[in-house]
Coordinates of C-alpha atoms and ligand atoms in Angstrom, one line a residue:
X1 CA -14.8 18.2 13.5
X2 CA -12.2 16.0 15.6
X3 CA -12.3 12.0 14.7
X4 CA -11.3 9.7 17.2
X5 CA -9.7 6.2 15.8
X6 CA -11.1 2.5 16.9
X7 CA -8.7 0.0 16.5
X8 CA -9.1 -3.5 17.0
X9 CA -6.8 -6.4 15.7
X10 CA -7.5 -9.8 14.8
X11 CA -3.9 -11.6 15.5
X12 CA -3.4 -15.0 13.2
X13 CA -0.5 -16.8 14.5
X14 CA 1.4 -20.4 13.1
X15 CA 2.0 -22.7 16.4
X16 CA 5.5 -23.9 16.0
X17 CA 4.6 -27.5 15.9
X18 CA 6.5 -30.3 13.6
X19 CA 2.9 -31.7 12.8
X20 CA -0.1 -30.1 11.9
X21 CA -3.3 -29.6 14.0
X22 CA -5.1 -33.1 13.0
X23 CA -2.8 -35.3 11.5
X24 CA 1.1 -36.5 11.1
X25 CA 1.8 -34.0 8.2
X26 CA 4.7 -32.0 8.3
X27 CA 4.3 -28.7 8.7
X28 CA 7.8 -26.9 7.8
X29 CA 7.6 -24.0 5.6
X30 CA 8.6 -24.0 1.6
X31 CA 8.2 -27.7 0.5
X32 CA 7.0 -28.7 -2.9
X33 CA 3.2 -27.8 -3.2
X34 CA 1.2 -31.1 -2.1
X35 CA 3.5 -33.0 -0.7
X36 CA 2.8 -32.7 2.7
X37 CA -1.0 -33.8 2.9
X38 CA -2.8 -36.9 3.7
X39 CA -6.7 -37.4 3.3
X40 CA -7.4 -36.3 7.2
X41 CA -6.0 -32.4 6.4
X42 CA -7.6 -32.9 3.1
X43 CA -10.8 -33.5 5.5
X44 CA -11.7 -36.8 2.6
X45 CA -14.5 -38.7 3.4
X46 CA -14.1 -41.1 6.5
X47 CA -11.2 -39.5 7.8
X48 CA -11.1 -38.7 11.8
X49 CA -9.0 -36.0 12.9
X50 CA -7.4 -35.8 16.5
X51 CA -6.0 -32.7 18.2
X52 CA -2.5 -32.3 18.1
X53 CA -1.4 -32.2 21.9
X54 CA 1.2 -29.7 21.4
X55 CA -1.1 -27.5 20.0
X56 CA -3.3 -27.0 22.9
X57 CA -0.2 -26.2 25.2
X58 CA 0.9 -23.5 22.8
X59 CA -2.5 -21.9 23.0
X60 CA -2.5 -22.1 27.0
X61 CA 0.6 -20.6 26.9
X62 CA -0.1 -17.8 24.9
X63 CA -3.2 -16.9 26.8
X64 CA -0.7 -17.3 30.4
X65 CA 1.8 -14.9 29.0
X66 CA -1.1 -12.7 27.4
X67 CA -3.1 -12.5 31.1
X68 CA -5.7 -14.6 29.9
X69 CA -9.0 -16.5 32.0
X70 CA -7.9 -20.1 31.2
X71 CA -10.9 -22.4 29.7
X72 CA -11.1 -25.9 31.8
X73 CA -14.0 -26.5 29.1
X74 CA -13.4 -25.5 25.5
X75 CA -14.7 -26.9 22.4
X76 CA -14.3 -27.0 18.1
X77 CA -16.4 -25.6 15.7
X78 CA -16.9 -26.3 12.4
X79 CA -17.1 -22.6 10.3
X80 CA -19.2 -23.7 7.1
X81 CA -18.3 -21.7 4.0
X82 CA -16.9 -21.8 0.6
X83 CA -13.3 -22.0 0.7
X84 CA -11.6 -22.3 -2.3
X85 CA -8.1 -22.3 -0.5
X86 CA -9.8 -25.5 2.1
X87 CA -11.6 -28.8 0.2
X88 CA -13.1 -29.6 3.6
X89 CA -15.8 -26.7 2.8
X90 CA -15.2 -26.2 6.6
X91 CA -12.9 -24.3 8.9
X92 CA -12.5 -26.4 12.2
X93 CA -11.6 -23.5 14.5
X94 CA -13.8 -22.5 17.9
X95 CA -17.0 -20.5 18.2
X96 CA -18.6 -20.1 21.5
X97 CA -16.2 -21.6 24.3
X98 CA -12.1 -20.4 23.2
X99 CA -9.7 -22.2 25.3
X100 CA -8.6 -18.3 26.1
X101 CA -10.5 -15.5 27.1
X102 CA -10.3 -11.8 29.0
X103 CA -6.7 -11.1 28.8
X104 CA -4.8 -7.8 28.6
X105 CA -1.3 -6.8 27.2
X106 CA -0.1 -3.4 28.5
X107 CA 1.7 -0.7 25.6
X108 CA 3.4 2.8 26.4
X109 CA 4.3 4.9 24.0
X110 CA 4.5 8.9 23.0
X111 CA 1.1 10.2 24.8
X112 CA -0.2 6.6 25.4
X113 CA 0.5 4.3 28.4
X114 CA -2.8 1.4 29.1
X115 CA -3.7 -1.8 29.2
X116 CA -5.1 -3.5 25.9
X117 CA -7.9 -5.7 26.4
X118 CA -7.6 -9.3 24.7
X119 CA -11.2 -10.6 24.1
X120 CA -10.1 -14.3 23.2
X121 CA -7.4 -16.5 21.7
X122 CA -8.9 -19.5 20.1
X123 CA -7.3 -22.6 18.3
X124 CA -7.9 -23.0 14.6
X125 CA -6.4 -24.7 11.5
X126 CA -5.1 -23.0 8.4
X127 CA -6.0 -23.1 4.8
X128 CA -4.0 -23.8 1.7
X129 CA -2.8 -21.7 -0.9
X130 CA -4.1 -20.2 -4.3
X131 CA -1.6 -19.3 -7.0
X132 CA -3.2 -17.7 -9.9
X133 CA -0.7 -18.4 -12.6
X134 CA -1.9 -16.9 -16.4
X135 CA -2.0 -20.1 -18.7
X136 CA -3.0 -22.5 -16.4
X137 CA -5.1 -20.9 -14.2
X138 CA -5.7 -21.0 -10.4
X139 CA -3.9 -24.0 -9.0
X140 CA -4.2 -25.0 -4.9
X141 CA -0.9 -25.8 -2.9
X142 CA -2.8 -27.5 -0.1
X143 CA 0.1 -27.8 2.1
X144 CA -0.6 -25.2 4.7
X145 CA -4.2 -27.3 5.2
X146 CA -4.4 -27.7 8.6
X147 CA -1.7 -26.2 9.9
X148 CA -1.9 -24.8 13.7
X149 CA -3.1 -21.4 14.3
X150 CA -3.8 -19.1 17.1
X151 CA -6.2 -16.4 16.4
X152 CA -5.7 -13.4 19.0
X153 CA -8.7 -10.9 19.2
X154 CA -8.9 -8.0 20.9
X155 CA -11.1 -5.6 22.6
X156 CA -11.5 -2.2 20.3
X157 CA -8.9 -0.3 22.6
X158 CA -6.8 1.1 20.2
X159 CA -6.7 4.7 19.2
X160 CA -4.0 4.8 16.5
X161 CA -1.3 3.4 14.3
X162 CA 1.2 3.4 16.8
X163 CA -0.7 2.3 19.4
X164 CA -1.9 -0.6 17.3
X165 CA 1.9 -1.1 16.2
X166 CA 3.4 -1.3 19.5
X167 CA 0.7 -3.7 20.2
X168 CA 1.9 -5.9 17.7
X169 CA 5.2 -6.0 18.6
X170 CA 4.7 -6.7 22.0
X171 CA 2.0 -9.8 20.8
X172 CA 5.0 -10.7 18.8
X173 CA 7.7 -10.9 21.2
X174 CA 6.0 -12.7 23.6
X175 CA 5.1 -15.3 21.4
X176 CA 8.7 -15.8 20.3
X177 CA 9.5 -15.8 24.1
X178 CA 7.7 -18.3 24.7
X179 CA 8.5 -20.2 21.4
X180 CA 4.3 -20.5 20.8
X181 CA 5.6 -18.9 17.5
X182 CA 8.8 -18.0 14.9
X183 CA 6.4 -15.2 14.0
X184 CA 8.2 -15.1 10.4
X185 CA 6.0 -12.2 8.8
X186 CA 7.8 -13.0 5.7
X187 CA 6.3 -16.9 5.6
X188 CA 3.0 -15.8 6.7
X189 CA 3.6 -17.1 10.6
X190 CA 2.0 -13.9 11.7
X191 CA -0.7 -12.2 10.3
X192 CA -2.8 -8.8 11.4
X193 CA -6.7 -8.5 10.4
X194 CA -6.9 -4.6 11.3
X195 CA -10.9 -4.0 12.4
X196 CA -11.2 0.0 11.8
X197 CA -13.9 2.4 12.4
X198 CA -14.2 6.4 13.4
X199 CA -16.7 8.7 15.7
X200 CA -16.3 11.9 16.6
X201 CA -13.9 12.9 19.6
X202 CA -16.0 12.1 23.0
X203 CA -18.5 9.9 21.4
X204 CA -19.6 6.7 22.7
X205 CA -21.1 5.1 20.1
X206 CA -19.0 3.4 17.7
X207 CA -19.0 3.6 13.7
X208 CA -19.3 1.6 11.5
X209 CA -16.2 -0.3 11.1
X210 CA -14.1 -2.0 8.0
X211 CA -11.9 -4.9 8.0
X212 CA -8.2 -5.1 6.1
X213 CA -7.0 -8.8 6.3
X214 CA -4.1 -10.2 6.2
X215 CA -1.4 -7.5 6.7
X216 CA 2.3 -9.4 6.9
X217 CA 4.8 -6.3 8.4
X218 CA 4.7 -4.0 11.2
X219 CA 4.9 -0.9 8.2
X220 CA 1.5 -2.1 6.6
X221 CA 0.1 -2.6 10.2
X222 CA 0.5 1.1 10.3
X223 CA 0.2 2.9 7.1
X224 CA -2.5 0.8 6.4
X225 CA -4.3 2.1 9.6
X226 CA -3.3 5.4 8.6
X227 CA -4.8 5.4 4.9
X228 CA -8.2 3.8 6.0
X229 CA -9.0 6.5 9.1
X230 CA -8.2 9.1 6.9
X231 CA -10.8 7.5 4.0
X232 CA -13.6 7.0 6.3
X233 CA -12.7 10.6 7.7
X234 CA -12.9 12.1 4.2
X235 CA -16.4 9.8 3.7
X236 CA -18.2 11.0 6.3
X237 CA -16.9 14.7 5.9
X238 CA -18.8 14.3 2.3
X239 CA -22.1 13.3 4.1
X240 CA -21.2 9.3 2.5
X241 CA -22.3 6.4 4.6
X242 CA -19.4 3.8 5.6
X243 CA -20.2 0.4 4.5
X244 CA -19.4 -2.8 6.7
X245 CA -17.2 -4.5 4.5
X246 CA -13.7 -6.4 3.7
X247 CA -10.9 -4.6 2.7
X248 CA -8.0 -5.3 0.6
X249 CA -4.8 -3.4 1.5
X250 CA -2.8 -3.0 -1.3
X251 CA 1.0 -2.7 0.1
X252 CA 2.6 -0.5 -3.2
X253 CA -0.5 1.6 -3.4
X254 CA -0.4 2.6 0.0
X255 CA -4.4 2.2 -1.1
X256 CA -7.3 -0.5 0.3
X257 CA -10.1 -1.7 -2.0
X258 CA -13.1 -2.6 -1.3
X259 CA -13.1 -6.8 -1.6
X260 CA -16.8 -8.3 -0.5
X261 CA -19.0 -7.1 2.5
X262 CA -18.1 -8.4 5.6
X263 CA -20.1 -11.6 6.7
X264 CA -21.5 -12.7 10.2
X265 CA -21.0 -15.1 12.8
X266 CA -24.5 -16.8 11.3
X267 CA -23.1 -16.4 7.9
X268 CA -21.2 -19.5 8.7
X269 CA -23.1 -21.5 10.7
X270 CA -21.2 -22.7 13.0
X271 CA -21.9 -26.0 14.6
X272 CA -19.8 -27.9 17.4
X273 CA -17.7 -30.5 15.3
X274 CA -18.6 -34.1 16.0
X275 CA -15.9 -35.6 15.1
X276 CA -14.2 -34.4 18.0
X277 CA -13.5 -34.5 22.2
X278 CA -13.9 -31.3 23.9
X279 CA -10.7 -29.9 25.4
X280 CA -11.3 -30.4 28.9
X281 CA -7.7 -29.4 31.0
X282 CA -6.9 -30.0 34.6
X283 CA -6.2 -27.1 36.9
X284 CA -2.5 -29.2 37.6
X285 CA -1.5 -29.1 34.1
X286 CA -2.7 -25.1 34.0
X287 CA -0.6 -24.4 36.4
X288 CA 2.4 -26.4 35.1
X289 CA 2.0 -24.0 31.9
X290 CA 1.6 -21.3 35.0
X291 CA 5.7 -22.3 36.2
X292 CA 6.8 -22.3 32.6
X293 CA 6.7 -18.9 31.3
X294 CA 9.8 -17.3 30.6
X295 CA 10.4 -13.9 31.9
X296 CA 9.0 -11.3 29.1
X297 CA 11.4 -9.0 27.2
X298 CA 9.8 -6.2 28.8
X299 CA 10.5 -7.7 32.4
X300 CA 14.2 -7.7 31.5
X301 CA 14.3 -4.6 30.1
X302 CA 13.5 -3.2 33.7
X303 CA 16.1 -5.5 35.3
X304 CA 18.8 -4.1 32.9
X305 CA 18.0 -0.2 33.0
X306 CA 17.1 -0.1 37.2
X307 CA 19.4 -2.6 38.1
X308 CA 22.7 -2.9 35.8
X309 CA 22.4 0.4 34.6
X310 CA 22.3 -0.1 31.1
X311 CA 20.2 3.0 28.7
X312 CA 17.3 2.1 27.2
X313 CA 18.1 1.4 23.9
X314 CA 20.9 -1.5 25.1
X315 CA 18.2 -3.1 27.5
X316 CA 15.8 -3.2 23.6
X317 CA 18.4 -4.2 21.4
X318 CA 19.7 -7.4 24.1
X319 CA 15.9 -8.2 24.1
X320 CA 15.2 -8.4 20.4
X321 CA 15.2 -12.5 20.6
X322 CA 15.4 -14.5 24.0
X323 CA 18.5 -16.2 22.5
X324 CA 20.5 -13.4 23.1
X325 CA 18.9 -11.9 25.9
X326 CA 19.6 -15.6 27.6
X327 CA 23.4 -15.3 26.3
X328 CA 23.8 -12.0 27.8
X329 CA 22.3 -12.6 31.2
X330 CA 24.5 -16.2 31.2
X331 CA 28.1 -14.3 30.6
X332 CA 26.7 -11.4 33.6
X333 CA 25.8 -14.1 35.7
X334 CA 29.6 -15.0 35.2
X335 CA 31.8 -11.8 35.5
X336 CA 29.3 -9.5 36.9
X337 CA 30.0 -6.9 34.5
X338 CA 26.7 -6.2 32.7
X339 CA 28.0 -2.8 31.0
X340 CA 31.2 -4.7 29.0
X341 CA 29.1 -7.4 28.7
X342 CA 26.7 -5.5 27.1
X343 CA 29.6 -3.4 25.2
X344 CA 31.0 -7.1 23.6
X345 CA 27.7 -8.0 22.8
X346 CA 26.4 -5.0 20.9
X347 CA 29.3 -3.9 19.6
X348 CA 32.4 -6.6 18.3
X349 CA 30.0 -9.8 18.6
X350 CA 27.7 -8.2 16.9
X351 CA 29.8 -7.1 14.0
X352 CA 31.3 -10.6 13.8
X353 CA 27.5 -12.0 13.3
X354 CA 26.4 -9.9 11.1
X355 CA 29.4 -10.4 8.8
X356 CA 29.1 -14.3 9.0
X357 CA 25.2 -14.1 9.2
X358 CA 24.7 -16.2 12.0
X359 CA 22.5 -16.0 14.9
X360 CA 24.0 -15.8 18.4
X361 CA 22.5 -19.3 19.7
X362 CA 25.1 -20.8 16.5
X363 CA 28.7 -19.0 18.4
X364 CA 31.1 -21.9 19.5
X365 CA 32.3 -20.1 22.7
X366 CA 30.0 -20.2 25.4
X367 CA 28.6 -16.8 27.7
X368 CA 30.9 -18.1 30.5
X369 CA 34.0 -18.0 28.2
X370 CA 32.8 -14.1 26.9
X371 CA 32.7 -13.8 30.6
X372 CA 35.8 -14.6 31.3
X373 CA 38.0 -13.0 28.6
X374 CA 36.3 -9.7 29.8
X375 CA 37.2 -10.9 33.7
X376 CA 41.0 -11.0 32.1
X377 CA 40.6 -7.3 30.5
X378 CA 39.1 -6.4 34.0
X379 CA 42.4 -8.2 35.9
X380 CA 44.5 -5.6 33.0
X381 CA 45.6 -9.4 32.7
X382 CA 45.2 -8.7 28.9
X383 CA 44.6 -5.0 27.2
X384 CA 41.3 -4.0 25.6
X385 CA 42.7 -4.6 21.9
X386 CA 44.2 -8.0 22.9
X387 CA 40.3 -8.5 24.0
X388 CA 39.6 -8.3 20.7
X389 CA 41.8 -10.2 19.1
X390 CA 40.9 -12.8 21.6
X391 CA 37.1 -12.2 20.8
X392 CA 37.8 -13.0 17.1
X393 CA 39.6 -16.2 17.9
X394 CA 37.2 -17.2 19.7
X395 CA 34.2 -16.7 17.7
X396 CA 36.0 -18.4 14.6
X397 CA 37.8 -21.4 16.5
X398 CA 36.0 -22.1 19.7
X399 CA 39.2 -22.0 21.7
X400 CA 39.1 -20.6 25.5
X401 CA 40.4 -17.1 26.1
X402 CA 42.7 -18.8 28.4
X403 CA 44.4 -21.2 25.5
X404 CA 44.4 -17.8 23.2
X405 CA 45.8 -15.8 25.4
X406 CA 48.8 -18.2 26.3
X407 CA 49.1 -19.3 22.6
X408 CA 49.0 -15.7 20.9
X409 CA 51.2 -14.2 23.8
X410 CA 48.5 -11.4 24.8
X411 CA 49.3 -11.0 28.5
X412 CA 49.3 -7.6 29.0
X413 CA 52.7 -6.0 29.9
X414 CA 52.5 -4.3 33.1
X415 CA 56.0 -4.2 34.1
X416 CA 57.3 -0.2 34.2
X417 CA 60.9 -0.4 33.3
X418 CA 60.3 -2.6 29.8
X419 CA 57.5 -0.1 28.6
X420 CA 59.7 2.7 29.9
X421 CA 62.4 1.0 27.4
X422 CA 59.8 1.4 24.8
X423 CA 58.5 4.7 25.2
X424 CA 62.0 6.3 25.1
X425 CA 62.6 5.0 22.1
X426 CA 59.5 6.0 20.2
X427 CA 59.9 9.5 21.9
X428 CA 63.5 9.7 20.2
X429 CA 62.6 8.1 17.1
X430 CA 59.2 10.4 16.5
X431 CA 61.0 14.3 17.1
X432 CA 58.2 15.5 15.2
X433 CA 55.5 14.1 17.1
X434 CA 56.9 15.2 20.1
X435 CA 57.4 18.4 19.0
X436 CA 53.9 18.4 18.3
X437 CA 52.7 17.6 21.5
X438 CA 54.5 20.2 23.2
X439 CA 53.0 22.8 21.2
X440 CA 50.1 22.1 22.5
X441 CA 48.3 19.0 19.9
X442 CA 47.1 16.7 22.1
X443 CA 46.2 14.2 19.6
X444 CA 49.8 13.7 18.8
X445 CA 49.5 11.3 21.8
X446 CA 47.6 8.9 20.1
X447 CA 50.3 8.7 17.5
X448 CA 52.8 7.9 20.1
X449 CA 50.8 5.5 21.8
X450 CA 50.2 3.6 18.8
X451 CA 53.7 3.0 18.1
X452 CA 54.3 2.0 21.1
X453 CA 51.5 0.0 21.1
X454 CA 53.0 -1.5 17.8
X455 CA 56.3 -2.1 18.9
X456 CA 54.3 -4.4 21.9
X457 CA 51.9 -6.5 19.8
X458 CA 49.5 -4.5 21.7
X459 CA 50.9 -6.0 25.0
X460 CA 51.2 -2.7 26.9
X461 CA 48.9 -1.5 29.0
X462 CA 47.4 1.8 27.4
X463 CA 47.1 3.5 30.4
X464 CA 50.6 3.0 31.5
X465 CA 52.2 3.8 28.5
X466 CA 50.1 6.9 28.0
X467 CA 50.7 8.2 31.7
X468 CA 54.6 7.5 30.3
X469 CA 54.7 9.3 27.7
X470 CA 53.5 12.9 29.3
X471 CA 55.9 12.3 32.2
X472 CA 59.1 12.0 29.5
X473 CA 58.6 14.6 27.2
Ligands
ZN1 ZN1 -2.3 -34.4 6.9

């Protein structure tokens, strides 16, 4: 029999606030354990907590950017349970009214190209940290208490790993876009709950699904996907029953276990915390968050293939962060040249970032001074390999093309006669070369060029001195 997948993803994201969700705490990543709590994330007796501003802006713009119904009403929740990992004993997150609801990201993909539905995106805090460590047992890092979170749910649209995966990505991008979130998976800032059952093909009812929490990278997203259809598959091939349960995906087993059967909403009676305010927001301030949405990496991926002609994979790579998609658009904006632009960025710029390991929002030189050195490769003020040269000065002192240029001597020689002078003289000094050439070895040419090239501190213009050298020999 055929098996259809349904996938639906629980999304836990950080909020990139300085302060957590109740209190003053700090919330930056990889202090000392304890260090940053005070009795109201602790939730001590006679402590009041009161919602971090910041927080609910984040959430409203996640839920813009994601296509969401805006709440003008929302509310918290207190989630009773036993937490280990949160002394309050509670989880103050939101039940019955999100401040998000009914939005939709769209994903293409090989043999997939629809609209995901996003149920809700509610505010919650986090909880703290368990280390089991042999000798001393389990000990709590609290630090993470209270925390901001977003928690993204979505509808069951999902039909397989790479679906789901694409998904993720795109969640991802747009929350970095509209720095809701840094989204380090490696710090636990973004977090996939995958919600898996299967039916077979052209069913309507659904199975009976399984939960895998906390997945941290886009490659356990999908293999663990992968490994839990095919188990349910192999289950229900042997006549087995799938239980509703908690999963625990286990990363170098490429296996999940089962961890505890999966509670219910009335497993943790829920009840509207008193301690605080409803959110109630004004249409204005909606709208304000409306006006402030940057343009999504997708929407500039568009712009760059229909409209600058760039392939596909330049217009992804520009788009990875919104620093250097900004950086690119700037120095086009500037020399109206998106393809060298694009060329400088991807390939020498690069190269020099990567060897430094820096990120491109930490270069000294600004987009309009990339734009400009390009302008002067453009003018044949300056040849390509003075371009980099000037690049590299640049990126290491700061200095404007302009200063480099005049300094290091780089303007381009254009003037016939001197190169003439030159090329003779290679040509008579290189008989072998030449000789070469004649026969009928074209690359001999670049050897001439070169020395040419060598004898001008890379001052000639290539094209000139190529064009030069087939005319005298
Ligand atoms: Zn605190």
């Amino acid at each position: 029999m055929e098996y259809e997948i349904v996938i639906g993803l629980e999304i836990h994201s950080e909020l990139q606030t300085k302060s957590k969700i109740f209190c003053g705490c700090s919330t930056k990543f990889g202090a000392d354990e304890n260090t940053q709590t005070c009795p109201v994330c602790l939730g001590l007796p006679g402590t009041l907590p009161v919602l971090n501003k910041k927080v609910v802006e984040y959430a409203v713009t996640a839920g813009t950017a994601m296509d969401c119904k805006i709440a003008r009403f929302s509310k918290m929740d207190r989630k009773n349970y036993f937490y280990p990992d949160l002394p309050k004993a509670y989880q103050i997150s939101q039940f019955d009214l999100p401040i998000c609801g009914e939005g939709k990201i769209h994903i293409k993909g090989e043999g997939f190209d629809k609209f995901v539905g996003i149920t809700r995106i509610h505010i919650e805090e986090d909880a703290g940290k368990l280390i089991h460590e042999g000798s001393e047992g389990t000990l709590a890092d609290n630090n993470r208490c209270g925390v901001p979170l977003i928690e993204i749910v979505t509808e069951p649209d999902m039909r397989s790993a790479e679906e789901a995966r694409v998904f993720a990505e795109k969640v991802k991008a747009t929350l970095e876009y509209t720095e809701v979130s840094d989204c380090k998976m490696q710090e636990g800032s973004l977090r996939f709950d995958v919600n898996l059952s299967v039916r077979p093909m052209g069913s309507k009812e659904y199975g009976t699904r399984t939960e895998m929490k906390n997945l941290n990278s886009f490659r356990s997203l999908e293999n663990a996907i992968k490994s839990e259809s095919k188990r349910q598959i192999k289950e229900i091939e042997k006549g087995n029953k799938i239980i509703q349960e908690t999963r625990k995906w286990d990363d170098d087993k490429g296996l999940s276990f089962s961890l505890r059967s999966k509670e219910e909403a009335h497993d943790y009676r829920y009840f509207p915390d008193p301690d605080l305010v409803p959110v109630i927001l004004e249409e204005e301030y909606i709208e304000s968050i409306k006006g402030s949405i940057p343009i999504l990496p997708w929407e500039r991926i568009e712009k760059y293939t229909s409209e600058w002609n760039l392939t596909q994979t330049e217009s992804q790579i520009l788009t990875t962060t919104k620093q250097m998609a900004d950086f690119f658009e700037e120095s086009v904006m500037y020399c109206d040249d998106a393809k060298s632009v694009s060329n400088w960025i991807l390939g020498d710029l690069s190269a020099l970032l990567n060897e430094v390991g820096i990120e491109i929002t930490q270069v000294k030189f600004s987009p309009k001074d990339l734009a400009k050195m390009i302008h002067m490769i453009n003018k044949k003020e300056i040849s390509n390999s003075a371009g980099k040269t000037v690049l590299k000065e640049m990126f290491e002192t700061g200095a404007t093309p302009e200063d480099i240029v005049k300094e290091k001597g780089l303007v381009q020689m254009n003037d016939e006669d001197a190169i003439k002078e030159i090329v003779l003289k290679v040509i008579a000094d290189n008989p072998k070369s030449v000789e070469d050439l004649r026969s009928g070895k074209d690359k001999a040419i670049g050897f001439l060029v070169g020395q040419v090239m060598k004898a001008t501190k890379g001052k000639a213009n290539p094209g000139v001195v190529n064009d030069m050298i087939k005319k005298n020999i």
